[in-house]
């Protein structure tokens, strides 16, 4: 029997801000995919930063284990491309592997070189210039690939720039090059942002970007159906991390690491299933291996999602882990999240320290030097800076009771009644760091005097 194809669709900075997760934004194609497939309501990225989260997903291991500690934008790609899913599927199972659109992990200057470095057979689509070209051809290139009877089995990686802001160095932080704007009069701010007109307008623009993303995904999925490939294709649709707003992207709160994850196809991912189980994006690689029928490689840290899809189990893990290293500035953090608790360990950091490989002539430099560098420029950021959000300090340890504080607004790490819970989570986090040879273990944390 022919091995199943794999269609991996990913967006930029979307979090869970889509219709299947109850958000007030029309995304009918994603909704239809959810109703036909399986939705994971408690899916998390391994990092709330672009390249690190993608590297973790595509190698099935933590970001630091993959070697991706910063942005590929500054030329630091994953150091072991043989561990990339495309390379593995091509070498172990004879898949034709194609990259369409944005990838953000190779560190290469052009998409063809990036695709080759990561193990893809070829790149399709138009060249993408930084973060400024939202008509990058990924949608049409993918449709063309599917309609031209591709060799099977295939793995196609489809990367959309939405819902990233048009240009992260643009102080306006728009979501659309053509000036498309939403109507902020009839929307609301997203918690925990203050309810201000400028922020409501910013959210309305985000809604337009989500709708544009949904239309593109819909066109790709329609082409898959029309070519008769859908029944034997595993569809994976997700994003890299949370929304590009203050206190979301680049943070370890749920609004930073929470992602939408919808799958459909062989393995039981069908029928409108919904799972509340904790899952990490590093679980996707071993899931693909199981569906395809090939052994999991030795470096895998994730766990297959198949037991959730076929009803064998209601849970596959009791916690997920996440991390921040570099984005534009150094901000080392680690976290463990369970069903009921979140524990964050903040290491000493100097936000003025930039990634050493960053070209001093880069526009990123001026952005980083303005303060609050790991928060993307936007109208919402401007308002929050006026309210001194960027001056807020973080404790060495953060502990949140998610059952009573889902917004993670009350740090109870110093409350004596929670000391045992904090100690247990801290020990589990440090054990994970040791097991994965986390480079942060070499640093001294400014949390508790004794972290052992």
mmCIF file with all atom_site columns, N, CA and C in Angstrom, residues 167-234:
data_model
loop_
_atom_site.group_PDB
_atom_site.id
_atom_site.type_symbol
_atom_site.label_atom_id
_atom_site.label_alt_id
_atom_site.label_comp_id
_atom_site.label_asym_id
_atom_site.label_entity_id
_atom_site.label_seq_id
_atom_site.pdbx_PDB_ins_code
_atom_site.Cartn_x
_atom_site.Cartn_y
_atom_site.Cartn_z
_atom_site.occupancy
_atom_site.B_iso_or_equiv
_atom_site.pdbx_formal_charge
_atom_site.auth_seq_id
_atom_site.auth_comp_id
_atom_site.auth_asym_id
_atom_site.auth_atom_id
_atom_site.pdbx_PDB_model_num
ATOM 1   N N  . UNK A 1 167 ? 6.189   44.125 8.405  1.00 0.00 ? 167 UNK A N  1
ATOM 2   C CA . UNK A 1 167 ? 7.618   44.363 8.530  1.00 0.00 ? 167 UNK A CA 1
ATOM 3   C C  . UNK A 1 167 ? 7.923   44.625 9.986  1.00 0.00 ? 167 UNK A C  1
ATOM 4   N N  . UNK A 1 168 ? 8.661   43.728 10.606 1.00 0.00 ? 168 UNK A N  1
ATOM 5   C CA . UNK A 1 168 ? 8.884   43.857 12.039 1.00 0.00 ? 168 UNK A CA 1
ATOM 6   C C  . UNK A 1 168 ? 9.776   45.050 12.369 1.00 0.00 ? 168 UNK A C  1
ATOM 7   N N  . UNK A 1 169 ? 10.350  45.688 11.348 1.00 0.00 ? 169 UNK A N  1
ATOM 8   C CA . UNK A 1 169 ? 11.134  46.891 11.587 1.00 0.00 ? 169 UNK A CA 1
ATOM 9   C C  . UNK A 1 169 ? 10.321  48.150 11.270 1.00 0.00 ? 169 UNK A C  1
ATOM 10  N N  . UNK A 1 170 ? 9.061   47.951 10.926 1.00 0.00 ? 170 UNK A N  1
ATOM 11  C CA . UNK A 1 170 ? 8.170   49.061 10.606 1.00 0.00 ? 170 UNK A CA 1
ATOM 12  C C  . UNK A 1 170 ? 7.434   49.465 11.883 1.00 0.00 ? 170 UNK A C  1
ATOM 13  N N  . UNK A 1 171 ? 7.634   50.696 12.333 1.00 0.00 ? 171 UNK A N  1
ATOM 14  C CA . UNK A 1 171 ? 7.050   51.101 13.607 1.00 0.00 ? 171 UNK A CA 1
ATOM 15  C C  . UNK A 1 171 ? 5.534   51.046 13.579 1.00 0.00 ? 171 UNK A C  1
ATOM 16  N N  . UNK A 1 172 ? 4.940   51.087 12.387 1.00 0.00 ? 172 UNK A N  1
ATOM 17  C CA . UNK A 1 172 ? 3.486   51.003 12.301 1.00 0.00 ? 172 UNK A CA 1
ATOM 18  C C  . UNK A 1 172 ? 2.983   49.589 12.568 1.00 0.00 ? 172 UNK A C  1
ATOM 19  N N  . UNK A 1 173 ? 3.835   48.599 12.313 1.00 0.00 ? 173 UNK A N  1
ATOM 20  C CA . UNK A 1 173 ? 3.480   47.218 12.619 1.00 0.00 ? 173 UNK A CA 1
ATOM 21  C C  . UNK A 1 173 ? 2.236   46.729 11.916 1.00 0.00 ? 173 UNK A C  1
ATOM 22  N N  . UNK A 1 174 ? 2.022   47.138 10.667 1.00 0.00 ? 174 UNK A N  1
ATOM 23  C CA . UNK A 1 174 ? 0.803   46.753 9.962  1.00 0.00 ? 174 UNK A CA 1
ATOM 24  C C  . UNK A 1 174 ? 0.772   45.255 9.688  1.00 0.00 ? 174 UNK A C  1
ATOM 25  N N  . UNK A 1 175 ? -0.438  44.726 9.454  1.00 0.00 ? 175 UNK A N  1
ATOM 26  C CA . UNK A 1 175 ? -0.614  43.320 9.122  1.00 0.00 ? 175 UNK A CA 1
ATOM 27  C C  . UNK A 1 175 ? -0.782  43.101 7.624  1.00 0.00 ? 175 UNK A C  1
ATOM 28  N N  . UNK A 1 176 ? -0.806  44.182 6.839  1.00 0.00 ? 176 UNK A N  1
ATOM 29  C CA . UNK A 1 176 ? -1.069  44.046 5.410  1.00 0.00 ? 176 UNK A CA 1
ATOM 30  C C  . UNK A 1 176 ? -0.298  45.095 4.637  1.00 0.00 ? 176 UNK A C  1
ATOM 31  N N  . UNK A 1 177 ? 0.337   44.672 3.530  1.00 0.00 ? 177 UNK A N  1
ATOM 32  C CA . UNK A 1 177 ? 1.056   45.618 2.692  1.00 0.00 ? 177 UNK A CA 1
ATOM 33  C C  . UNK A 1 177 ? 0.122   46.540 1.920  1.00 0.00 ? 177 UNK A C  1
ATOM 34  N N  . UNK A 1 178 ? -1.083  46.054 1.615  1.00 0.00 ? 178 UNK A N  1
ATOM 35  C CA . UNK A 1 178 ? -1.982  46.837 0.773  1.00 0.00 ? 178 UNK A CA 1
ATOM 36  C C  . UNK A 1 178 ? -2.855  47.796 1.575  1.00 0.00 ? 178 UNK A C  1
ATOM 37  N N  . UNK A 1 179 ? -2.575  47.898 2.872  1.00 0.00 ? 179 UNK A N  1
ATOM 38  C CA . UNK A 1 179 ? -3.325  48.832 3.692  1.00 0.00 ? 179 UNK A CA 1
ATOM 39  C C  . UNK A 1 179 ? -4.671  48.331 4.151  1.00 0.00 ? 179 UNK A C  1
ATOM 40  N N  . UNK A 1 180 ? -4.960  47.046 3.910  1.00 0.00 ? 180 UNK A N  1
ATOM 41  C CA . UNK A 1 180 ? -6.240  46.491 4.349  1.00 0.00 ? 180 UNK A CA 1
ATOM 42  C C  . UNK A 1 180 ? -6.368  46.628 5.861  1.00 0.00 ? 180 UNK A C  1
ATOM 43  N N  . UNK A 1 181 ? -7.463  47.185 6.303  1.00 0.00 ? 181 UNK A N  1
ATOM 44  C CA . UNK A 1 181 ? -7.665  47.420 7.723  1.00 0.00 ? 181 UNK A CA 1
ATOM 45  C C  . UNK A 1 181 ? -9.023  46.898 8.164  1.00 0.00 ? 181 UNK A C  1
ATOM 46  N N  . UNK A 1 182 ? -9.068  46.474 9.413  1.00 0.00 ? 182 UNK A N  1
ATOM 47  C CA . UNK A 1 182 ? -10.329 46.073 10.001 1.00 0.00 ? 182 UNK A CA 1
ATOM 48  C C  . UNK A 1 182 ? -11.022 47.263 10.637 1.00 0.00 ? 182 UNK A C  1
ATOM 49  N N  . UNK A 1 183 ? -12.198 47.024 11.142 1.00 0.00 ? 183 UNK A N  1
ATOM 50  C CA . UNK A 1 183 ? -12.980 48.082 11.777 1.00 0.00 ? 183 UNK A CA 1
ATOM 51  C C  . UNK A 1 183 ? -12.916 47.903 13.284 1.00 0.00 ? 183 UNK A C  1
ATOM 52  N N  . UNK A 1 184 ? -12.077 48.702 13.922 1.00 0.00 ? 184 UNK A N  1
ATOM 53  C CA . UNK A 1 184 ? -11.879 48.583 15.357 1.00 0.00 ? 184 UNK A CA 1
ATOM 54  C C  . UNK A 1 184 ? -13.063 49.014 16.192 1.00 0.00 ? 184 UNK A C  1
ATOM 55  N N  . UNK A 1 185 ? -14.064 49.603 15.557 1.00 0.00 ? 185 UNK A N  1
ATOM 56  C CA . UNK A 1 185 ? -15.228 50.050 16.335 1.00 0.00 ? 185 UNK A CA 1
ATOM 57  C C  . UNK A 1 185 ? -16.016 48.878 16.892 1.00 0.00 ? 185 UNK A C  1
ATOM 58  N N  . UNK A 1 186 ? -15.918 47.728 16.226 1.00 0.00 ? 186 UNK A N  1
ATOM 59  C CA . UNK A 1 186 ? -16.791 46.622 16.592 1.00 0.00 ? 186 UNK A CA 1
ATOM 60  C C  . UNK A 1 186 ? -16.012 45.372 17.005 1.00 0.00 ? 186 UNK A C  1
ATOM 61  N N  . UNK A 1 187 ? -14.845 45.582 17.549 1.00 0.00 ? 187 UNK A N  1
ATOM 62  C CA . UNK A 1 187 ? -14.077 44.463 18.083 1.00 0.00 ? 187 UNK A CA 1
ATOM 63  C C  . UNK A 1 187 ? -13.650 44.816 19.495 1.00 0.00 ? 187 UNK A C  1
ATOM 64  N N  . UNK A 1 188 ? -12.863 43.975 20.107 1.00 0.00 ? 188 UNK A N  1
ATOM 65  C CA . UNK A 1 188 ? -12.424 44.217 21.480 1.00 0.00 ? 188 UNK A CA 1
ATOM 66  C C  . UNK A 1 188 ? -10.950 43.895 21.600 1.00 0.00 ? 188 UNK A C  1
ATOM 67  N N  . UNK A 1 189 ? -10.327 44.427 22.624 1.00 0.00 ? 189 UNK A N  1
ATOM 68  C CA . UNK A 1 189 ? -8.927  44.119 22.889 1.00 0.00 ? 189 UNK A CA 1
ATOM 69  C C  . UNK A 1 189 ? -8.804  42.668 23.332 1.00 0.00 ? 189 UNK A C  1
ATOM 70  N N  . UNK A 1 190 ? -7.619  42.116 23.174 1.00 0.00 ? 190 UNK A N  1
ATOM 71  C CA . UNK A 1 190 ? -7.339  40.753 23.598 1.00 0.00 ? 190 UNK A CA 1
ATOM 72  C C  . UNK A 1 190 ? -6.669  40.803 24.963 1.00 0.00 ? 190 UNK A C  1
ATOM 73  N N  . UNK A 1 191 ? -7.170  40.034 25.911 1.00 0.00 ? 191 UNK A N  1
ATOM 74  C CA . UNK A 1 191 ? -6.566  40.012 27.245 1.00 0.00 ? 191 UNK A CA 1
ATOM 75  C C  . UNK A 1 191 ? -5.111  39.557 27.147 1.00 0.00 ? 191 UNK A C  1
ATOM 76  N N  . UNK A 1 192 ? -4.215  40.201 27.908 1.00 0.00 ? 192 UNK A N  1
ATOM 77  C CA . UNK A 1 192 ? -4.454  41.181 28.969 1.00 0.00 ? 192 UNK A CA 1
ATOM 78  C C  . UNK A 1 192 ? -4.285  42.627 28.517 1.00 0.00 ? 192 UNK A C  1
ATOM 79  N N  . UNK A 1 193 ? -4.392  42.911 27.218 1.00 0.00 ? 193 UNK A N  1
ATOM 80  C CA . UNK A 1 193 ? -4.165  44.260 26.726 1.00 0.00 ? 193 UNK A CA 1
ATOM 81  C C  . UNK A 1 193 ? -5.264  45.210 27.189 1.00 0.00 ? 193 UNK A C  1
ATOM 82  N N  . UNK A 1 194 ? -4.919  46.478 27.427 1.00 0.00 ? 194 UNK A N  1
ATOM 83  C CA . UNK A 1 194 ? -5.932  47.460 27.822 1.00 0.00 ? 194 UNK A CA 1
ATOM 84  C C  . UNK A 1 194 ? -6.897  47.755 26.679 1.00 0.00 ? 194 UNK A C  1
ATOM 85  N N  . UNK A 1 195 ? -8.106  48.089 27.017 1.00 0.00 ? 195 UNK A N  1
ATOM 86  C CA . UNK A 1 195 ? -9.146  48.333 26.017 1.00 0.00 ? 195 UNK A CA 1
ATOM 87  C C  . UNK A 1 195 ? -9.056  49.776 25.537 1.00 0.00 ? 195 UNK A C  1
ATOM 88  N N  . UNK A 1 196 ? -8.214  50.008 24.544 1.00 0.00 ? 196 UNK A N  1
ATOM 89  C CA . UNK A 1 196 ? -8.007  51.330 23.970 1.00 0.00 ? 196 UNK A CA 1
ATOM 90  C C  . UNK A 1 196 ? -8.355  51.296 22.480 1.00 0.00 ? 196 UNK A C  1
ATOM 91  N N  . UNK A 1 197 ? -8.787  52.419 21.900 1.00 0.00 ? 197 UNK A N  1
ATOM 92  C CA . UNK A 1 197 ? -9.150  52.432 20.476 1.00 0.00 ? 197 UNK A CA 1
ATOM 93  C C  . UNK A 1 197 ? -8.028  51.952 19.564 1.00 0.00 ? 197 UNK A C  1
ATOM 94  N N  . UNK A 1 198 ? -6.783  52.365 19.862 1.00 0.00 ? 198 UNK A N  1
ATOM 95  C CA . UNK A 1 198 ? -5.665  51.967 19.011 1.00 0.00 ? 198 UNK A CA 1
ATOM 96  C C  . UNK A 1 198 ? -5.457  50.453 19.044 1.00 0.00 ? 198 UNK A C  1
ATOM 97  N N  . UNK A 1 199 ? -5.660  49.867 20.210 1.00 0.00 ? 199 UNK A N  1
ATOM 98  C CA . UNK A 1 199 ? -5.478  48.422 20.340 1.00 0.00 ? 199 UNK A CA 1
ATOM 99  C C  . UNK A 1 199 ? -6.630  47.683 19.675 1.00 0.00 ? 199 UNK A C  1
ATOM 100 N N  . UNK A 1 200 ? -7.839  48.206 19.812 1.00 0.00 ? 200 UNK A N  1
ATOM 101 C CA . UNK A 1 200 ? -8.969  47.565 19.125 1.00 0.00 ? 200 UNK A CA 1
ATOM 102 C C  . UNK A 1 200 ? -8.767  47.586 17.610 1.00 0.00 ? 200 UNK A C  1
ATOM 103 N N  . UNK A 1 201 ? -8.247  48.680 17.085 1.00 0.00 ? 201 UNK A N  1
ATOM 104 C CA . UNK A 1 201 ? -7.976  48.753 15.644 1.00 0.00 ? 201 UNK A CA 1
ATOM 105 C C  . UNK A 1 201 ? -6.883  47.773 15.244 1.00 0.00 ? 201 UNK A C  1
ATOM 106 N N  . UNK A 1 202 ? -5.884  47.629 16.091 1.00 0.00 ? 202 UNK A N  1
ATOM 107 C CA . UNK A 1 202 ? -4.804  46.681 15.830 1.00 0.00 ? 202 UNK A CA 1
ATOM 108 C C  . UNK A 1 202 ? -5.343  45.251 15.783 1.00 0.00 ? 202 UNK A C  1
ATOM 109 N N  . UNK A 1 203 ? -6.232  44.934 16.703 1.00 0.00 ? 203 UNK A N  1
ATOM 110 C CA . UNK A 1 203 ? -6.843  43.601 16.725 1.00 0.00 ? 203 UNK A CA 1
ATOM 111 C C  . UNK A 1 203 ? -7.719  43.397 15.488 1.00 0.00 ? 203 UNK A C  1
ATOM 112 N N  . UNK A 1 204 ? -8.431  44.433 15.077 1.00 0.00 ? 204 UNK A N  1
ATOM 113 C CA . UNK A 1 204 ? -9.263  44.321 13.872 1.00 0.00 ? 204 UNK A CA 1
ATOM 114 C C  . UNK A 1 204 ? -8.407  44.036 12.639 1.00 0.00 ? 204 UNK A C  1
ATOM 115 N N  . UNK A 1 205 ? -7.231  44.649 12.574 1.00 0.00 ? 205 UNK A N  1
ATOM 116 C CA . UNK A 1 205 ? -6.318  44.366 11.464 1.00 0.00 ? 205 UNK A CA 1
ATOM 117 C C  . UNK A 1 205 ? -5.830  42.919 11.527 1.00 0.00 ? 205 UNK A C  1
ATOM 118 N N  . UNK A 1 206 ? -5.575  42.438 12.731 1.00 0.00 ? 206 UNK A N  1
ATOM 119 C CA . UNK A 1 206 ? -5.199  41.030 12.900 1.00 0.00 ? 206 UNK A CA 1
ATOM 120 C C  . UNK A 1 206 ? -6.296  40.113 12.375 1.00 0.00 ? 206 UNK A C  1
ATOM 121 N N  . UNK A 1 207 ? -7.537  40.444 12.661 1.00 0.00 ? 207 UNK A N  1
ATOM 122 C CA . UNK A 1 207 ? -8.654  39.621 12.186 1.00 0.00 ? 207 UNK A CA 1
ATOM 123 C C  . UNK A 1 207 ? -8.653  39.529 10.661 1.00 0.00 ? 207 UNK A C  1
ATOM 124 N N  . UNK A 1 208 ? -8.340  40.636 9.991  1.00 0.00 ? 208 UNK A N  1
ATOM 125 C CA . UNK A 1 208 ? -8.248  40.610 8.522  1.00 0.00 ? 208 UNK A CA 1
ATOM 126 C C  . UNK A 1 208 ? -7.140  39.662 8.070  1.00 0.00 ? 208 UNK A C  1
ATOM 127 N N  . UNK A 1 209 ? -6.016  39.678 8.781  1.00 0.00 ? 209 UNK A N  1
ATOM 128 C CA . UNK A 1 209 ? -4.898  38.802 8.425  1.00 0.00 ? 209 UNK A CA 1
ATOM 129 C C  . UNK A 1 209 ? -5.268  37.337 8.621  1.00 0.00 ? 209 UNK A C  1
ATOM 130 N N  . UNK A 1 210 ? -6.007  37.035 9.686  1.00 0.00 ? 210 UNK A N  1
ATOM 131 C CA . UNK A 1 210 ? -6.449  35.658 9.924  1.00 0.00 ? 210 UNK A CA 1
ATOM 132 C C  . UNK A 1 210 ? -7.389  35.210 8.808  1.00 0.00 ? 210 UNK A C  1
ATOM 133 N N  . UNK A 1 211 ? -8.277  36.092 8.390  1.00 0.00 ? 211 UNK A N  1
ATOM 134 C CA . UNK A 1 211 ? -9.204  35.744 7.308  1.00 0.00 ? 211 UNK A CA 1
ATOM 135 C C  . UNK A 1 211 ? -8.461  35.517 5.996  1.00 0.00 ? 211 UNK A C  1
ATOM 136 N N  . UNK A 1 212 ? -7.425  36.316 5.750  1.00 0.00 ? 212 UNK A N  1
ATOM 137 C CA . UNK A 1 212 ? -6.615  36.128 4.539  1.00 0.00 ? 212 UNK A CA 1
ATOM 138 C C  . UNK A 1 212 ? -5.870  34.790 4.606  1.00 0.00 ? 212 UNK A C  1
ATOM 139 N N  . UNK A 1 213 ? -5.314  34.478 5.758  1.00 0.00 ? 213 UNK A N  1
ATOM 140 C CA . UNK A 1 213 ? -4.653  33.188 5.960  1.00 0.00 ? 213 UNK A CA 1
ATOM 141 C C  . UNK A 1 213 ? -5.623  32.043 5.725  1.00 0.00 ? 213 UNK A C  1
ATOM 142 N N  . UNK A 1 214 ? -6.817  32.157 6.265  1.00 0.00 ? 214 UNK A N  1
ATOM 143 C CA . UNK A 1 214 ? -7.812  31.098 6.131  1.00 0.00 ? 214 UNK A CA 1
ATOM 144 C C  . UNK A 1 214 ? -8.178  30.864 4.668  1.00 0.00 ? 214 UNK A C  1
ATOM 145 N N  . UNK A 1 215 ? -8.304  31.941 3.890  1.00 0.00 ? 215 UNK A N  1
ATOM 146 C CA . UNK A 1 215 ? -8.623  31.786 2.466  1.00 0.00 ? 215 UNK A CA 1
ATOM 147 C C  . UNK A 1 215 ? -7.508  31.034 1.739  1.00 0.00 ? 215 UNK A C  1
ATOM 148 N N  . UNK A 1 216 ? -6.280  31.352 2.060  1.00 0.00 ? 216 UNK A N  1
ATOM 149 C CA . UNK A 1 216 ? -5.151  30.675 1.415  1.00 0.00 ? 216 UNK A CA 1
ATOM 150 C C  . UNK A 1 216 ? -5.126  29.193 1.777  1.00 0.00 ? 216 UNK A C  1
ATOM 151 N N  . UNK A 1 217 ? -5.328  28.897 3.057  1.00 0.00 ? 217 UNK A N  1
ATOM 152 C CA . UNK A 1 217 ? -5.363  27.496 3.485  1.00 0.00 ? 217 UNK A CA 1
ATOM 153 C C  . UNK A 1 217 ? -6.505  26.774 2.787  1.00 0.00 ? 217 UNK A C  1
ATOM 154 N N  . UNK A 1 218 ? -7.644  27.436 2.667  1.00 0.00 ? 218 UNK A N  1
ATOM 155 C CA . UNK A 1 218 ? -8.794  26.832 2.003  1.00 0.00 ? 218 UNK A CA 1
ATOM 156 C C  . UNK A 1 218 ? -8.506  26.478 0.558  1.00 0.00 ? 218 UNK A C  1
ATOM 157 N N  . UNK A 1 219 ? -7.803  27.350 -0.157 1.00 0.00 ? 219 UNK A N  1
ATOM 158 C CA . UNK A 1 219 ? -7.470  27.066 -1.554 1.00 0.00 ? 219 UNK A CA 1
ATOM 159 C C  . UNK A 1 219 ? -6.545  25.859 -1.676 1.00 0.00 ? 219 UNK A C  1
ATOM 160 N N  . UNK A 1 220 ? -5.610  25.729 -0.755 1.00 0.00 ? 220 UNK A N  1
ATOM 161 C CA . UNK A 1 220 ? -4.709  24.571 -0.768 1.00 0.00 ? 220 UNK A CA 1
ATOM 162 C C  . UNK A 1 220 ? -5.480  23.288 -0.482 1.00 0.00 ? 220 UNK A C  1
ATOM 163 N N  . UNK A 1 221 ? -6.346  23.328 0.521  1.00 0.00 ? 221 UNK A N  1
ATOM 164 C CA . UNK A 1 221 ? -7.115  22.132 0.876  1.00 0.00 ? 221 UNK A CA 1
ATOM 165 C C  . UNK A 1 221 ? -8.097  21.753 -0.229 1.00 0.00 ? 221 UNK A C  1
ATOM 166 N N  . UNK A 1 222 ? -8.673  22.745 -0.901 1.00 0.00 ? 222 UNK A N  1
ATOM 167 C CA . UNK A 1 222 ? -9.567  22.450 -2.029 1.00 0.00 ? 222 UNK A CA 1
ATOM 168 C C  . UNK A 1 222 ? -8.810  21.739 -3.151 1.00 0.00 ? 222 UNK A C  1
ATOM 169 N N  . UNK A 1 223 ? -7.600  22.189 -3.428 1.00 0.00 ? 223 UNK A N  1
ATOM 170 C CA . UNK A 1 223 ? -6.798  21.552 -4.477 1.00 0.00 ? 223 UNK A CA 1
ATOM 171 C C  . UNK A 1 223 ? -6.474  20.114 -4.106 1.00 0.00 ? 223 UNK A C  1
ATOM 172 N N  . UNK A 1 224 ? -6.206  19.880 -2.833 1.00 0.00 ? 224 UNK A N  1
ATOM 173 C CA . UNK A 1 224 ? -5.910  18.520 -2.377 1.00 0.00 ? 224 UNK A CA 1
ATOM 174 C C  . UNK A 1 224 ? -7.107  17.606 -2.619 1.00 0.00 ? 224 UNK A C  1
ATOM 175 N N  . UNK A 1 225 ? -8.305  18.111 -2.338 1.00 0.00 ? 225 UNK A N  1
ATOM 176 C CA . UNK A 1 225 ? -9.515  17.311 -2.561 1.00 0.00 ? 225 UNK A CA 1
ATOM 177 C C  . UNK A 1 225 ? -9.762  17.074 -4.045 1.00 0.00 ? 225 UNK A C  1
ATOM 178 N N  . UNK A 1 226 ? -9.616  18.131 -4.837 1.00 0.00 ? 226 UNK A N  1
ATOM 179 C CA . UNK A 1 226 ? -9.922  18.037 -6.267 1.00 0.00 ? 226 UNK A CA 1
ATOM 180 C C  . UNK A 1 226 ? -9.005  17.069 -7.003 1.00 0.00 ? 226 UNK A C  1
ATOM 181 N N  . UNK A 1 227 ? -7.807  16.882 -6.490 1.00 0.00 ? 227 UNK A N  1
ATOM 182 C CA . UNK A 1 227 ? -6.865  15.974 -7.146 1.00 0.00 ? 227 UNK A CA 1
ATOM 183 C C  . UNK A 1 227 ? -6.994  14.543 -6.640 1.00 0.00 ? 227 UNK A C  1
ATOM 184 N N  . UNK A 1 228 ? -7.908  14.313 -5.695 1.00 0.00 ? 228 UNK A N  1
ATOM 185 C CA . UNK A 1 228 ? -8.121  12.972 -5.174 1.00 0.00 ? 228 UNK A CA 1
ATOM 186 C C  . UNK A 1 228 ? -7.053  12.487 -4.218 1.00 0.00 ? 228 UNK A C  1
ATOM 187 N N  . UNK A 1 229 ? -6.246  13.405 -3.699 1.00 0.00 ? 229 UNK A N  1
ATOM 188 C CA . UNK A 1 229 ? -5.148  13.026 -2.818 1.00 0.00 ? 229 UNK A CA 1
ATOM 189 C C  . UNK A 1 229 ? -5.508  13.090 -1.336 1.00 0.00 ? 229 UNK A C  1
ATOM 190 N N  . UNK A 1 230 ? -6.653  13.673 -1.021 1.00 0.00 ? 230 UNK A N  1
ATOM 191 C CA . UNK A 1 230 ? -6.969  13.968 0.375  1.00 0.00 ? 230 UNK A CA 1
ATOM 192 C C  . UNK A 1 230 ? -7.066  12.723 1.246  1.00 0.00 ? 230 UNK A C  1
ATOM 193 N N  . UNK A 1 231 ? -7.647  11.650 0.723  1.00 0.00 ? 231 UNK A N  1
ATOM 194 C CA . UNK A 1 231 ? -7.877  10.460 1.543  1.00 0.00 ? 231 UNK A CA 1
ATOM 195 C C  . UNK A 1 231 ? -6.584  9.816  2.018  1.00 0.00 ? 231 UNK A C  1
ATOM 196 N N  . UNK A 1 232 ? -5.522  9.987  1.261  1.00 0.00 ? 232 UNK A N  1
ATOM 197 C CA . UNK A 1 232 ? -4.253  9.368  1.645  1.00 0.00 ? 232 UNK A CA 1
ATOM 198 C C  . UNK A 1 232 ? -3.212  10.418 2.023  1.00 0.00 ? 232 UNK A C  1
ATOM 199 N N  . UNK A 1 233 ? -3.670  11.510 2.601  1.00 0.00 ? 233 UNK A N  1
ATOM 200 C CA . UNK A 1 233 ? -2.760  12.580 3.005  1.00 0.00 ? 233 UNK A CA 1
ATOM 201 C C  . UNK A 1 233 ? -3.006  12.966 4.456  1.00 0.00 ? 233 UNK A C  1
ATOM 202 N N  . UNK A 1 234 ? -1.948  12.970 5.236  1.00 0.00 ? 234 UNK A N  1
ATOM 203 C CA . UNK A 1 234 ? -2.008  13.471 6.603  1.00 0.00 ? 234 UNK A CA 1
ATOM 204 C C  . UNK A 1 234 ? -1.815  14.978 6.555  1.00 0.00 ? 234 UNK A C  1
#
